[in-house]
């Protein structure tokens, strides 16, 4: 029973992220950042979540964003 509950918690957490690729404005809204320039600075400094370009547009995979958030949490805990 406990294993099933843990599995459902993980699934619920993953379902909170959209199933589509995220835009820089999505990250601004999700993390309540001051501006989209923060996202671009993360990209230039290579400190933010992994991103890729579709033409001239920057996109983020929700799985990569989740991995980045988890890594940030681990750094804070240490």
PDB file of C-alpha atoms in Angstrom:
ATOM      1  CA  UNK A   1       0.000   0.000   0.000  1.00  0.00           C
ATOM      2  CA  UNK A   2       2.767   2.465   0.881  1.00  0.00           C
ATOM      3  CA  UNK A   3       4.555   1.824  -2.424  1.00  0.00           C
ATOM      4  CA  UNK A   4       1.382   2.596  -4.344  1.00  0.00           C
ATOM      5  CA  UNK A   5       0.915   5.870  -2.470  1.00  0.00           C
ATOM      6  CA  UNK A   6       4.511   6.928  -3.159  1.00  0.00           C
ATOM      7  CA  UNK A   7       4.102   6.104  -6.834  1.00  0.00           C
ATOM      8  CA  UNK A   8       0.949   8.194  -7.038  1.00  0.00           C
ATOM      9  CA  UNK A   9       2.656  11.154  -5.343  1.00  0.00           C
ATOM     10  CA  UNK A  10       5.441  11.070  -7.934  1.00  0.00           C
ATOM     11  CA  UNK A  11       2.912  10.891 -10.743  1.00  0.00           C
ATOM     12  CA  UNK A  12       0.904  13.786  -9.288  1.00  0.00           C
ATOM     13  CA  UNK A  13       4.017  15.955  -9.017  1.00  0.00           C
ATOM     14  CA  UNK A  14       4.971  15.239 -12.605  1.00  0.00           C
ATOM     15  CA  UNK A  15       1.468  15.992 -13.850  1.00  0.00           C
ATOM     16  CA  UNK A  16       1.665  19.541 -12.483  1.00  0.00           C
ATOM     17  CA  UNK A  17       4.077  20.452 -15.250  1.00  0.00           C
ATOM     18  CA  UNK A  18       2.574  21.092 -18.683  1.00  0.00           C
ATOM     19  CA  UNK A  19       2.994  18.351 -21.269  1.00  0.00           C
ATOM     20  CA  UNK A  20       4.123  20.876 -23.898  1.00  0.00           C
ATOM     21  CA  UNK A  21       7.487  22.581 -24.238  1.00  0.00           C
ATOM     22  CA  UNK A  22       7.806  25.685 -22.094  1.00  0.00           C
ATOM     23  CA  UNK A  23       8.638  29.209 -23.229  1.00  0.00           C
ATOM     24  CA  UNK A  24      10.815  31.683 -21.319  1.00  0.00           C
ATOM     25  CA  UNK A  25       7.600  33.493 -20.309  1.00  0.00           C
ATOM     26  CA  UNK A  26       6.289  30.216 -18.851  1.00  0.00           C
ATOM     27  CA  UNK A  27       9.372  30.055 -16.616  1.00  0.00           C
ATOM     28  CA  UNK A  28       8.885  33.692 -15.585  1.00  0.00           C
ATOM     29  CA  UNK A  29       5.332  32.886 -14.509  1.00  0.00           C
ATOM     30  CA  UNK A  30       6.200  29.544 -12.847  1.00  0.00           C
ATOM     31  CA  UNK A  31       9.108  30.884 -10.789  1.00  0.00           C
ATOM     32  CA  UNK A  32       7.757  34.434 -10.369  1.00  0.00           C
ATOM     33  CA  UNK A  33      10.908  35.915 -11.870  1.00  0.00           C
ATOM     34  CA  UNK A  34      11.281  39.683 -12.238  1.00  0.00           C
ATOM     35  CA  UNK A  35      11.632  39.525 -16.030  1.00  0.00           C
ATOM     36  CA  UNK A  36      12.281  37.280 -18.994  1.00  0.00           C
ATOM     37  CA  UNK A  37      15.828  38.675 -19.071  1.00  0.00           C
ATOM     38  CA  UNK A  38      16.576  36.518 -16.012  1.00  0.00           C
ATOM     39  CA  UNK A  39      15.865  33.390 -18.060  1.00  0.00           C
ATOM     40  CA  UNK A  40      18.155  34.600 -20.850  1.00  0.00           C
ATOM     41  CA  UNK A  41      20.895  35.379 -18.305  1.00  0.00           C
ATOM     42  CA  UNK A  42      20.608  31.843 -16.938  1.00  0.00           C
ATOM     43  CA  UNK A  43      21.087  30.558 -20.476  1.00  0.00           C
ATOM     44  CA  UNK A  44      24.117  32.752 -21.137  1.00  0.00           C
ATOM     45  CA  UNK A  45      25.715  31.790 -17.822  1.00  0.00           C
ATOM     46  CA  UNK A  46      24.667  28.130 -18.220  1.00  0.00           C
ATOM     47  CA  UNK A  47      23.089  28.099 -14.766  1.00  0.00           C
ATOM     48  CA  UNK A  48      19.429  27.534 -15.628  1.00  0.00           C
ATOM     49  CA  UNK A  49      17.491  24.586 -16.993  1.00  0.00           C
ATOM     50  CA  UNK A  50      18.605  23.096 -20.294  1.00  0.00           C
ATOM     51  CA  UNK A  51      16.951  24.727 -23.299  1.00  0.00           C
ATOM     52  CA  UNK A  52      16.913  24.358 -27.056  1.00  0.00           C
ATOM     53  CA  UNK A  53      15.991  26.518 -30.015  1.00  0.00           C
ATOM     54  CA  UNK A  54      13.132  26.021 -32.436  1.00  0.00           C
ATOM     55  CA  UNK A  55      14.099  28.493 -35.124  1.00  0.00           C
ATOM     56  CA  UNK A  56      14.674  31.670 -33.184  1.00  0.00           C
ATOM     57  CA  UNK A  57      12.467  30.636 -30.256  1.00  0.00           C
ATOM     58  CA  UNK A  58      13.823  29.247 -27.007  1.00  0.00           C
ATOM     59  CA  UNK A  59      12.017  26.247 -25.504  1.00  0.00           C
ATOM     60  CA  UNK A  60      12.397  24.168 -22.354  1.00  0.00           C
ATOM     61  CA  UNK A  61      11.441  20.531 -21.872  1.00  0.00           C
ATOM     62  CA  UNK A  62       9.351  20.197 -18.675  1.00  0.00           C
ATOM     63  CA  UNK A  63      11.393  17.119 -17.719  1.00  0.00           C
ATOM     64  CA  UNK A  64      14.619  19.162 -17.883  1.00  0.00           C
ATOM     65  CA  UNK A  65      13.039  21.959 -15.849  1.00  0.00           C
ATOM     66  CA  UNK A  66      11.996  19.442 -13.163  1.00  0.00           C
ATOM     67  CA  UNK A  67      15.519  17.953 -13.105  1.00  0.00           C
ATOM     68  CA  UNK A  68      17.009  21.435 -12.742  1.00  0.00           C
ATOM     69  CA  UNK A  69      14.650  22.296  -9.861  1.00  0.00           C
ATOM     70  CA  UNK A  70      15.507  19.018  -8.116  1.00  0.00           C
ATOM     71  CA  UNK A  71      19.232  19.750  -8.514  1.00  0.00           C
ATOM     72  CA  UNK A  72      18.731  23.234  -7.035  1.00  0.00           C
ATOM     73  CA  UNK A  73      16.956  21.728  -4.038  1.00  0.00           C
ATOM     74  CA  UNK A  74      19.841  19.308  -3.450  1.00  0.00           C
ATOM     75  CA  UNK A  75      22.378  22.153  -3.552  1.00  0.00           C
ATOM     76  CA  UNK A  76      20.427  24.104  -0.952  1.00  0.00           C
ATOM     77  CA  UNK A  77      20.086  21.049   1.304  1.00  0.00           C
ATOM     78  CA  UNK A  78      23.868  20.481   1.339  1.00  0.00           C
TER      79      UNK A  78
END
